[in-house]
XYZ file of C-alpha atoms in Angstrom:
589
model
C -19.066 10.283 -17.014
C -17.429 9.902 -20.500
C -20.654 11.094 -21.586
C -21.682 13.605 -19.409
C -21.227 16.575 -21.973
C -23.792 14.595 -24.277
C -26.277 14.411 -21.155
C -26.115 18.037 -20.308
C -26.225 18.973 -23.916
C -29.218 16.712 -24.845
C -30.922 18.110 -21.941
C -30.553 21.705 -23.048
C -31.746 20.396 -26.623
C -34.924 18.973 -24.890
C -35.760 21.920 -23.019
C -35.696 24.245 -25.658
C -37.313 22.017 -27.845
C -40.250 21.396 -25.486
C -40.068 25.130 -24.468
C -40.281 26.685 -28.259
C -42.941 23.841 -28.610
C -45.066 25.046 -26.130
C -44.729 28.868 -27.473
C -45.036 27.515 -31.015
C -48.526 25.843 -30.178
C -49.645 28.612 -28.038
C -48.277 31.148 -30.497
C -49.808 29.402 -33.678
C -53.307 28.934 -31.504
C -53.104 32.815 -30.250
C -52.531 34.024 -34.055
C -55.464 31.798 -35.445
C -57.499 32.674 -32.378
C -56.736 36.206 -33.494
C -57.064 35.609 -36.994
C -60.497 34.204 -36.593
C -61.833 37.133 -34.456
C -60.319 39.683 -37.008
C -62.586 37.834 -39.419
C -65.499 37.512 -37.324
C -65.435 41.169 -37.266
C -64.824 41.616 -40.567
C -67.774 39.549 -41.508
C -69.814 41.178 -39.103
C -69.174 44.686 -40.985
C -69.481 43.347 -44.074
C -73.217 41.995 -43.191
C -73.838 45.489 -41.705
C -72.937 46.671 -44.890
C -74.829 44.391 -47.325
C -77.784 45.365 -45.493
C -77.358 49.221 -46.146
C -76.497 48.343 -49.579
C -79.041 45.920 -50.328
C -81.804 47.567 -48.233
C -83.118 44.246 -47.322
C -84.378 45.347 -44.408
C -87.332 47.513 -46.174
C -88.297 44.068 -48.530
C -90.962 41.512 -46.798
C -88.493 38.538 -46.577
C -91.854 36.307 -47.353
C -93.147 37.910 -50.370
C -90.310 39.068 -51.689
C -87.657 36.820 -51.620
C -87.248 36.924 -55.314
C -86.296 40.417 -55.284
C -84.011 39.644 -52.239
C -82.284 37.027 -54.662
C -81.919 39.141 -57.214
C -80.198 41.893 -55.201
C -77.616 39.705 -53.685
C -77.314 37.646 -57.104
C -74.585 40.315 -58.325
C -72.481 40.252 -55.309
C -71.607 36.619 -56.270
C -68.929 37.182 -58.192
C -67.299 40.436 -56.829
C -66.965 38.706 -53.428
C -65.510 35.540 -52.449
C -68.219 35.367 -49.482
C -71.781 33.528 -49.523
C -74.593 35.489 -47.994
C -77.869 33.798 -46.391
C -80.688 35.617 -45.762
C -83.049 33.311 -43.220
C -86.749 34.311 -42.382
C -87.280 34.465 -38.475
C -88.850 30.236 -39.149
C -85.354 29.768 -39.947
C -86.243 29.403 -43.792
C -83.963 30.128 -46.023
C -85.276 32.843 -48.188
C -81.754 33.372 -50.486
C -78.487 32.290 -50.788
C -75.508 33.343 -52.727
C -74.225 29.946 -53.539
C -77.123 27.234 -53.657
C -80.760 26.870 -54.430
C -82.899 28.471 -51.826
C -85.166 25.749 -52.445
C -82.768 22.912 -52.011
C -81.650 23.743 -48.596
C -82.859 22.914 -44.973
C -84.564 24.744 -42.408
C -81.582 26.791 -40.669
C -83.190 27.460 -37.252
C -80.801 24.872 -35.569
C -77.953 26.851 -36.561
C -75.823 28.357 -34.203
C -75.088 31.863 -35.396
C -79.022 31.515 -35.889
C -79.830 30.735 -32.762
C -77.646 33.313 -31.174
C -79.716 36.215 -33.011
C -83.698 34.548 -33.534
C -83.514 32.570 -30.412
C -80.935 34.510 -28.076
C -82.021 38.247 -28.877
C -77.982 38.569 -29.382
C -76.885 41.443 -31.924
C -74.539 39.022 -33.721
C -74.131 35.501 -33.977
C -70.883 33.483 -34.845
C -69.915 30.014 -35.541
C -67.292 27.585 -37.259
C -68.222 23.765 -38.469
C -67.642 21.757 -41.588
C -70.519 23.326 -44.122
C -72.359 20.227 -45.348
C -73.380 21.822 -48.653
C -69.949 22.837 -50.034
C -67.861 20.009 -47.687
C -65.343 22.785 -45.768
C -65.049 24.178 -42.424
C -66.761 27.798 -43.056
C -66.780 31.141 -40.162
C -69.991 32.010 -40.080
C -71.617 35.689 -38.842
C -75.478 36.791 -38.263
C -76.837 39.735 -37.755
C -80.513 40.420 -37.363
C -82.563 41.911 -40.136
C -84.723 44.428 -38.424
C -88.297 45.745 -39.222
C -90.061 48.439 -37.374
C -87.459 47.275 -34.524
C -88.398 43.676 -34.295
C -86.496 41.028 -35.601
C -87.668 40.139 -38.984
C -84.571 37.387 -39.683
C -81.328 37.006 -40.409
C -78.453 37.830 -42.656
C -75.544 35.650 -42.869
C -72.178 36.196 -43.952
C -70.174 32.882 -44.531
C -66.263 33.122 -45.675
C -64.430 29.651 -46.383
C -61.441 28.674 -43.934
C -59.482 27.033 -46.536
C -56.884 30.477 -46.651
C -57.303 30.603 -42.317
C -56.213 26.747 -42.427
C -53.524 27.323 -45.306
C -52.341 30.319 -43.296
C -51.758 28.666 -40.262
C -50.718 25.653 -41.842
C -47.846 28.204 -43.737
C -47.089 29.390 -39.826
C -46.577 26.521 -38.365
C -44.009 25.293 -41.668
C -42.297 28.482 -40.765
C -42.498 28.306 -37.055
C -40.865 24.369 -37.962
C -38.303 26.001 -39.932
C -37.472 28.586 -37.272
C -37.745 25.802 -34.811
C -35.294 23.412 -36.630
C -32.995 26.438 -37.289
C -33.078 27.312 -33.931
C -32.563 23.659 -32.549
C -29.442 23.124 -34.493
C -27.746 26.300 -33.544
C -28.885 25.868 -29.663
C -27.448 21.771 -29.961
C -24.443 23.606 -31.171
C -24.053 25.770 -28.451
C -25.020 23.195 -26.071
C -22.667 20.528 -26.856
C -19.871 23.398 -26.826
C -21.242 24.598 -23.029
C -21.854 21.109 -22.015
C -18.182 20.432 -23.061
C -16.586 23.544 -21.699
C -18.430 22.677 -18.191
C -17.760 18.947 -18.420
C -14.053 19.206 -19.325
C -13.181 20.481 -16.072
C -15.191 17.766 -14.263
C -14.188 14.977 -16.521
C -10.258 16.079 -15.237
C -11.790 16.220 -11.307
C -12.842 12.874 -12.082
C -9.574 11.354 -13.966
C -7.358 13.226 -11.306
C -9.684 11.429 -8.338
C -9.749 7.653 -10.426
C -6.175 7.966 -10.533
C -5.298 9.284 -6.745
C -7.960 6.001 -5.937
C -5.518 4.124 -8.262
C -2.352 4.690 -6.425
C -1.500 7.689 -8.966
C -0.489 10.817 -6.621
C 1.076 12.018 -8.967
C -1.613 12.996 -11.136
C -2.886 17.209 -11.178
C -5.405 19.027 -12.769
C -4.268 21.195 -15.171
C -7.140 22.816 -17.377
C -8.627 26.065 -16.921
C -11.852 26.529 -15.290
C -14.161 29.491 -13.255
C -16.250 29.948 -10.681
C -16.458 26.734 -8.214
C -15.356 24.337 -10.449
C -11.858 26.257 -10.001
C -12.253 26.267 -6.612
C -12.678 22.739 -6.999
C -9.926 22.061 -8.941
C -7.601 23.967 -6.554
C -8.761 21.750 -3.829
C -8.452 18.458 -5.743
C -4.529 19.538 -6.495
C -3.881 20.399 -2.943
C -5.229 17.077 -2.142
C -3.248 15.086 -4.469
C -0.285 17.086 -3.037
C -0.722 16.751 0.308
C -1.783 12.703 -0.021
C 1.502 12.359 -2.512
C 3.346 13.780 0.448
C 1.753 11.768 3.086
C 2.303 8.662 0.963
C 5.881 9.657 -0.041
C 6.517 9.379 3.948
C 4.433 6.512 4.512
C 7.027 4.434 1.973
C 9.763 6.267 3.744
C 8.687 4.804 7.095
C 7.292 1.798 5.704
C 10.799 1.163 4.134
C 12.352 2.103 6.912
C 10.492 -0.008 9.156
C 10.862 -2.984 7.063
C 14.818 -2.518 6.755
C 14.790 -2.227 10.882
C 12.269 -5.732 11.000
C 14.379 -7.595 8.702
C 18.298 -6.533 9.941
C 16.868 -7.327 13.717
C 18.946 -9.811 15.515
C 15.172 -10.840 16.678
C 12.923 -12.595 15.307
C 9.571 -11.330 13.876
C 6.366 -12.983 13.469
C 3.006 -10.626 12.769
C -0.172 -13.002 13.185
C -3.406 -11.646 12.423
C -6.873 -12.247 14.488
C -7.036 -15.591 12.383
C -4.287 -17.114 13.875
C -2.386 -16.655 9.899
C 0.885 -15.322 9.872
C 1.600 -11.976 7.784
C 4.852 -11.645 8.442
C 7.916 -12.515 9.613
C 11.971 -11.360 8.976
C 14.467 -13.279 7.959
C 15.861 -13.909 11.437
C 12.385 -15.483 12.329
C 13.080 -17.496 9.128
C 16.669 -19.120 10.804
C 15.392 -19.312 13.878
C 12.996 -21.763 12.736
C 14.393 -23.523 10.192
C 11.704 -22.797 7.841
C 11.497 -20.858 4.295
C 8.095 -19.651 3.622
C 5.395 -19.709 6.759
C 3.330 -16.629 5.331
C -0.036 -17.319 5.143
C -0.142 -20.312 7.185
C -1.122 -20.978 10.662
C 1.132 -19.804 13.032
C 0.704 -23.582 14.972
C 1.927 -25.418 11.907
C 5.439 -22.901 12.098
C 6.206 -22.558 15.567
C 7.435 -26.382 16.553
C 7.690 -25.697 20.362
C 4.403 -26.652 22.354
C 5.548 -23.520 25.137
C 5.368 -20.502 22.082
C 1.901 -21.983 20.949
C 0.481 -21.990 24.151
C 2.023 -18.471 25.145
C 0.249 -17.272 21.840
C -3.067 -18.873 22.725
C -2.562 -17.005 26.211
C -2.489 -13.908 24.876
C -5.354 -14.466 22.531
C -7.314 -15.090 25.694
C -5.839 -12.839 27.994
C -4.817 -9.597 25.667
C -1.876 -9.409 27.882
C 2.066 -9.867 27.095
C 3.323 -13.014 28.005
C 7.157 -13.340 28.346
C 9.257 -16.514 29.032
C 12.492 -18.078 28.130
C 11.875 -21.526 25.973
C 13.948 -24.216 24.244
C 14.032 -25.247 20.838
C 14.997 -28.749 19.887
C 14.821 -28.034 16.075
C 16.355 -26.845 13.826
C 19.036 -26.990 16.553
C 18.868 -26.331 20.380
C 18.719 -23.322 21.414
C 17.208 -20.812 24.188
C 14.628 -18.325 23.355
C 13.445 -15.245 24.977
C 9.491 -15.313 23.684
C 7.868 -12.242 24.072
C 3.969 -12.215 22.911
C 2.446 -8.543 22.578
C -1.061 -8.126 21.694
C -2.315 -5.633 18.925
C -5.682 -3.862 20.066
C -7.911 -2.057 17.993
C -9.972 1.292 18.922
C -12.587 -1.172 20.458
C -10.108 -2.865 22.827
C -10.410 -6.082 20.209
C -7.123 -8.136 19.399
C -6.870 -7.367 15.508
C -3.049 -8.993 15.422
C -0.438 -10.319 17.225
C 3.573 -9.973 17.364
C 6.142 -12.595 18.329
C 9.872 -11.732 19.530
C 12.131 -14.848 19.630
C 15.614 -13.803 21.247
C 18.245 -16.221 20.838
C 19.905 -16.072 23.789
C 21.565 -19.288 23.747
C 25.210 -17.416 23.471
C 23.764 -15.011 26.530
C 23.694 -18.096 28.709
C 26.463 -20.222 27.728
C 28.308 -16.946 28.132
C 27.178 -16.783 31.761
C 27.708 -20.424 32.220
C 31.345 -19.730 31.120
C 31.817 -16.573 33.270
C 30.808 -18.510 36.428
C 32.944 -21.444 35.596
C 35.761 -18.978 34.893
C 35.486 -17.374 38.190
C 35.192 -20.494 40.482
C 37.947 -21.736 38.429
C 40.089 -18.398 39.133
C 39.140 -18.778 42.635
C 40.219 -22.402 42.869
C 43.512 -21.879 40.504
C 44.347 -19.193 42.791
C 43.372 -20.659 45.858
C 46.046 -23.991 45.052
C 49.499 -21.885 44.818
C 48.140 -19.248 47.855
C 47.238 -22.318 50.169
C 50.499 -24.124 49.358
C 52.253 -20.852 50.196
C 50.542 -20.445 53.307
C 50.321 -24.121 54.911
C 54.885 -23.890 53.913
C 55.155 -20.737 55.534
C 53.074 -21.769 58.252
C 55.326 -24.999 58.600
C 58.346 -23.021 58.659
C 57.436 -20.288 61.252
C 56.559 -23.745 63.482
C 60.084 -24.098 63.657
C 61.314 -26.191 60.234
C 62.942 -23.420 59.330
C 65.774 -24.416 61.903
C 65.992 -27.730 59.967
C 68.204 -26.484 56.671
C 67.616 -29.123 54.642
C 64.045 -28.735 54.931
C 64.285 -24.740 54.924
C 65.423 -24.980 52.045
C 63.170 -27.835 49.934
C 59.939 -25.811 51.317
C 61.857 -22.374 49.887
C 62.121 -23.865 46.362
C 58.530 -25.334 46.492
C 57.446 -21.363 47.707
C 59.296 -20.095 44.846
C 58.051 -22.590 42.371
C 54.270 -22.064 43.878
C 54.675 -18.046 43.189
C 56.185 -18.202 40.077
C 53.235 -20.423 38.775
C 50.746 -17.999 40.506
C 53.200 -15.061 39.131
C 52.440 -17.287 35.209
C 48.595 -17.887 36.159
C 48.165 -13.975 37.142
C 49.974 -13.092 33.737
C 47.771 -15.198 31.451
C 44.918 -13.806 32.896
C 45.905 -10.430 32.590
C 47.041 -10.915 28.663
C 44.050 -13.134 28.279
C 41.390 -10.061 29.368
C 43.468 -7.369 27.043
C 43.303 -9.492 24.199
C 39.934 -10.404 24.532
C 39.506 -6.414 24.912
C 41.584 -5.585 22.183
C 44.045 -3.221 23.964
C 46.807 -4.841 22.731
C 48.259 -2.330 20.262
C 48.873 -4.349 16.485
C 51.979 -3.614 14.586
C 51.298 -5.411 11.344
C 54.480 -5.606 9.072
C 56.082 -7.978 6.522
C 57.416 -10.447 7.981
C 59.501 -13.802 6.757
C 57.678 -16.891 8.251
C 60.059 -19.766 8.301
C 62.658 -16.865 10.377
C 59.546 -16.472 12.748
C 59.894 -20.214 13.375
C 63.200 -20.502 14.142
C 63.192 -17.974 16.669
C 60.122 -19.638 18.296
C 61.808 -23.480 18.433
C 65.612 -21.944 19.335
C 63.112 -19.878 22.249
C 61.713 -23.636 23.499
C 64.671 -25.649 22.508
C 66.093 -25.955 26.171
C 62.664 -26.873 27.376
C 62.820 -29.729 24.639
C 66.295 -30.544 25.872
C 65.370 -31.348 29.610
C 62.431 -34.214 27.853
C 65.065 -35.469 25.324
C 62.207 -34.293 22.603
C 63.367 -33.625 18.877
C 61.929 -30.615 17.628
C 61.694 -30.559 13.423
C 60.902 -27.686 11.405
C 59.500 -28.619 7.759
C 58.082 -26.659 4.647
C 60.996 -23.854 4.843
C 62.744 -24.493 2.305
C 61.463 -21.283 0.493
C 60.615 -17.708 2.016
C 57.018 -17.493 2.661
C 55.875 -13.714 3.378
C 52.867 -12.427 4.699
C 51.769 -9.074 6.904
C 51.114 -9.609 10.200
C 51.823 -8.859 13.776
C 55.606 -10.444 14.369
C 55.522 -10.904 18.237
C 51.578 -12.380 18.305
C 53.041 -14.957 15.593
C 55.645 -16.093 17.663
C 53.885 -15.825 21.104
C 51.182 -18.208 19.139
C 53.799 -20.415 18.155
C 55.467 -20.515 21.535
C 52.636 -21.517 23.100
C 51.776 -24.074 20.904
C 55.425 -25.615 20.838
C 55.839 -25.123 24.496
C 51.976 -27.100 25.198
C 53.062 -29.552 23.048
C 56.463 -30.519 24.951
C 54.573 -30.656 28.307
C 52.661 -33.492 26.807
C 54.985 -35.239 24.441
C 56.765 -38.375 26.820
C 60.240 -38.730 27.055
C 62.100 -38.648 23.616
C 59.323 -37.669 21.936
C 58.702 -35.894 18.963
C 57.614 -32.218 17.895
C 57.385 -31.033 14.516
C 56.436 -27.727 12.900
C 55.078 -27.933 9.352
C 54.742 -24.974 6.996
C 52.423 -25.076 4.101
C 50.733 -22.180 1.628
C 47.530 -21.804 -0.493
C 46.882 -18.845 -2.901
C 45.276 -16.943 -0.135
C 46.838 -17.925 3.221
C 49.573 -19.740 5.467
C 49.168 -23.315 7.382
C 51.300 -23.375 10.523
C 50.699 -26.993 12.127
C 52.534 -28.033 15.198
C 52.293 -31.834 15.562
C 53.495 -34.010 18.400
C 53.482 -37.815 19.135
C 52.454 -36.899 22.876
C 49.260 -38.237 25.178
C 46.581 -37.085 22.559
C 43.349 -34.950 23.214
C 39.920 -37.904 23.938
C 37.850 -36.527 21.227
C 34.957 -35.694 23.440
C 37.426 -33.289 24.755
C 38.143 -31.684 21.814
C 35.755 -29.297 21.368
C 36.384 -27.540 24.352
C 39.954 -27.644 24.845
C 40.119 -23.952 23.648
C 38.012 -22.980 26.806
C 39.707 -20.836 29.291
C 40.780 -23.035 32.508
C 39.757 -26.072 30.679
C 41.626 -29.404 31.400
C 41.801 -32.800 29.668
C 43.641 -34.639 32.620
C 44.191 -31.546 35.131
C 46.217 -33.639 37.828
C 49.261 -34.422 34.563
C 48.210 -30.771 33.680
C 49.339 -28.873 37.393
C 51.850 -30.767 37.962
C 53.042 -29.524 34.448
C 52.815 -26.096 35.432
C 49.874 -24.834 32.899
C 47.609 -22.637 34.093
C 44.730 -24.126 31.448
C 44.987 -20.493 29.803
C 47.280 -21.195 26.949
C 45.280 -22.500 24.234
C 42.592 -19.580 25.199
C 45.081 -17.040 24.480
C 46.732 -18.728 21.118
C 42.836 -18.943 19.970
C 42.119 -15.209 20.664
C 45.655 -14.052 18.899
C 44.702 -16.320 16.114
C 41.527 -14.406 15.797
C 42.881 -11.305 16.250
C 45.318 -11.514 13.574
C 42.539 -12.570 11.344
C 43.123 -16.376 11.247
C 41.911 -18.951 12.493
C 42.889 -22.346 14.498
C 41.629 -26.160 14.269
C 43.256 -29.183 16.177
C 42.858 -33.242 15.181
C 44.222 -35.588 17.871
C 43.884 -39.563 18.789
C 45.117 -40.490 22.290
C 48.340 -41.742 22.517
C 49.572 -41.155 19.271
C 49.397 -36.901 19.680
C 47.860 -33.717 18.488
C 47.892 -31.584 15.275
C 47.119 -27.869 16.180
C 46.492 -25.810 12.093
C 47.171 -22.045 12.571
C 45.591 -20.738 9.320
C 46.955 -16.781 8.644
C 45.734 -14.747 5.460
C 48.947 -13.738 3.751
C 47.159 -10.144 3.455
């Protein structure tokens, strides 16, 4: 294409030069063709002429030839022609230029021929003369005696000039020719340019929308169709740049929704290679670069690789919940959707992995919560029934046992009246309709009022409760009354389970960013396979010591959620039978 204009214009050179060719041959063969019959005539009159002049035709051409000779003798040298007379043996009788004598019979000549032999009233030829060594025109006409045909006179006239003429055309028609070629390359090159200048833009404009460039226009003037061509290349390259400009958009799009999914992603192609995958994909299993390899060497579950395989054979979803061992256990909702092309062919396959190991535990945890609800409430209601039951049998008569079954109704429906309560606070924090008044608010005073609150609870155990780390005001913004519920409920959960003069200590302690609140007694202890579910609602290390202390197994549920909820957090250490460190951290901010 870059030399398309050189192309076009070469061709235009070509045709004209082959066209003025072809008219210069014909042309310089029509004028010598023309030439040579203009002197074929001429000749012709001038032996008509000679023989009026010479009045050969009254002279015997065989006894008189010497006379014959001697008339034509003078016309030698006013004329540049040669003159032959011939006898009708084809003799030549005289001759303007050579010896009479000398020369050969001339019967055989053409021009002779046409007149003796042919009858014709003129005969012409052209041939290389062997006596003077050049092509010569030669014209006969018959020399006539009592109207028979006595001989011939000949008229001869050199071609030299005819040849030098045409030889001077054709230099000229060369010259003309050349001229001519220049000035038509000129003009071709500059058409061939002007046409190929619009096309050579078509072309850039259509290499570059190829190349990713939609961007690119045509901006040079053109006419005709190659304007209407233009036109249409720019609306293409307007309307692709726009279609493209939304493709990113979605494609962008798209990949921001694929990679912020809580799901996992996997794209395999119909070569079992995976293409891609998000980042959750990534986590899930434990990996950090499976593109490009086969999906069987990623996915370390036997279950997913046969559910892919499945729907390789099948072309129909599979779905089913699996476990994963590694990188940690988990369960999995795998969901395998095929990707069918026009010709109902798989061309791909996609891969949803669900963790919804949370999902179940959480259901795990809501049906231990409500069958321990039920039993939890089911203890204090059955007590309170099987007493008043006794009672309307007639023990009520008895006083003394009236009123022991009165206090253990009373002490059964206050720790239902407790159990109901925790469960009530326990669902509005977890639901966050507990209204937060954060404030500035002196820690170590916060403390105080928290052990004077459980001080008489201490008293009735003989336990010591310490307060350390206040010797300096410690201030931070929080919620007042959730700090000193948590605090409560940690002191109060650590007298229930401190023995007899015992020991309860809380410990204040700051970093640069946030406040350690540890309450530490010397009590039973926590068995460490206990400890990470101690925070469960309902949830009991020893729950015979544990009713019979009156807890309801809520507490440490609801000190964990008001930790969280004031933007903290909580961690316990323990060893049985030497007690339990519960850390409250709290930002100070």
């Amino acid at each position: 294409m870059k030399k398309l204009w050189l192309k076009i214009g070469l061709s235009f050179v070509i045709l004209f030069f082959v066209t003025m060719g072809v008219v210069g041959v014909l042309s310089g063969e029509l004028m010598k063709s023309t030439y040579l019959t203009m002197k074929e005539n001429q000749l012709e009159d001038d032996a008509k002429i000679l023989l009026r002049t010479t009045d050969i035709e009254h002279l015997d051409l065989d006894t008189q030839a010497d006379q014959i000779q001697a008339r034509l003798d003078p016309l030698t040298e006013d004329i540049d022609i040669r003159i032959t007379v011939i006898d009708e043996n084809g003799k030549v009788v005289a001759d303007t230029k050579e010896d009479p004598a000398t020369m050969e019979n001339h019967l055989d000549r053409p021009e002779v021929q046409d007149v003796l032999v042919k009858g014709d009233d003129v005969g012409s030829a052209t041939r290389n003369s062997e006596s003077v060594g050049y092509s010569m025109l030669y014209v006969a006409v018959p020399i006539k005696q009592d109207g028979q045909t006595d001989g011939v006179l000949r008229v001869s006239i050199s071609l030299e000039s005819v040849e030098k003429a045409v030889q001077q055309l054709w230099g000229s028609l060369f010259v003309i020719f050349g001229a001519a070629l220049l000035v038509i390359a000129a003009i071709s090159i500059v058409i061939a340019r002007r046409i190929t200048r619009p096309v050579k833009e078509i072309i850039d404009v259509s290499t570059d929308l190829a190349n990713y460039k939609y961007d690119s226009r045509i901006h040079g003037k053109s006419s005709g169709e190659l304007a209407d061509l233009s036109i249409s290349v720019n609306k293409l390259a307007e309307s692709l740049e726009t279609q493209m400009h939304e493709i990113r958009e979605n494609s962008q799009r798209l990949s921001v929704i694929v990679q912020n999914l809580v799901s996992g992603v996997m794209l395999i192609n119909n070569e079992k290679e995976v293409v891609m995958t998000n980042k959750t994909m990534y986590q899930l299993l434990g990996e950090t670069d499976i593109t490009g390899k086969p999906f069987y060497e990623s996915l370390k579950s036997f279950t997913l690789n046969q559910l892919v395989e499945k729907t390789l054979e099948t072309k129909m979803i599979q779905q089913e919940e699996v476990t994963l061992y590694f990188p940690r256990e988990m369960i999995l909702d795998a969901s395998v959707s095929p990707i069918l092309n026009e010709e109902g062919e798989i061309s791909g396959i996609i891969l949803l992995l669900h963790d919804i190991t949370q999902i179940r535990h959480l259901e795990q945890v809501r049906s231990e919560f409500v069958a321990n609800v039920s039993h939890e409430l089911k203890t204090p209601v059955t007590a309170l029934k099987g007493f008043a039951e006794t009672l309307l049998d007639g023990a009520m008569y008895d006083e003394a046992l009236l009123k022991q079954f009165l206090h253990i109704i009373k002490d059964e429906s206050d720790r239902l009246h407790r159990l109901i309560l925790d469960i009530l606070a326990l669902s509005r924090i977890e639901q966050k309709s507990l209204p937060t008044m954060k404030e500035e608010i002196e820690v170590g005073q916060v403390i105080e009022q928290s052990v004077k609150t459980v001080r008489a609870l201490a008293a009735e155990k003989d336990i010591q409760v310490e307060i350390m780390g206040t010797d300096y005001p410690i201030v931070i913004e929080n919620d007042r009354d959730r700090l000193q519920q948590i605090l409560i409920n940690l002191l109060s959960n650590a007298i229930a389970y401190t023995p007899q003069q015992g020991r309860v200590r809380v410990i204040m302690e700051e970093t640069d960013e946030q406040v350690c609140l540890t309450v530490q007694d010397n009590g039973i202890g926590i068995p460490a396979k206990d400890l990470d579910r101690i925070f469960e609602r309902f949830y009991r290390v020893d729950k015979a010591r544990s009713r019979h202390s009156g807890g309801t197994g809520l507490g440490l549920s609801i000190v964990k959620h008001l930790v969280e909820s004031a933007g903290g957090s909580i961690s316990v250490e323990s060893v049985e039978e030497q007690g339990s460190s519960f850390h409250v951290y709290l930002p100070k901010k």
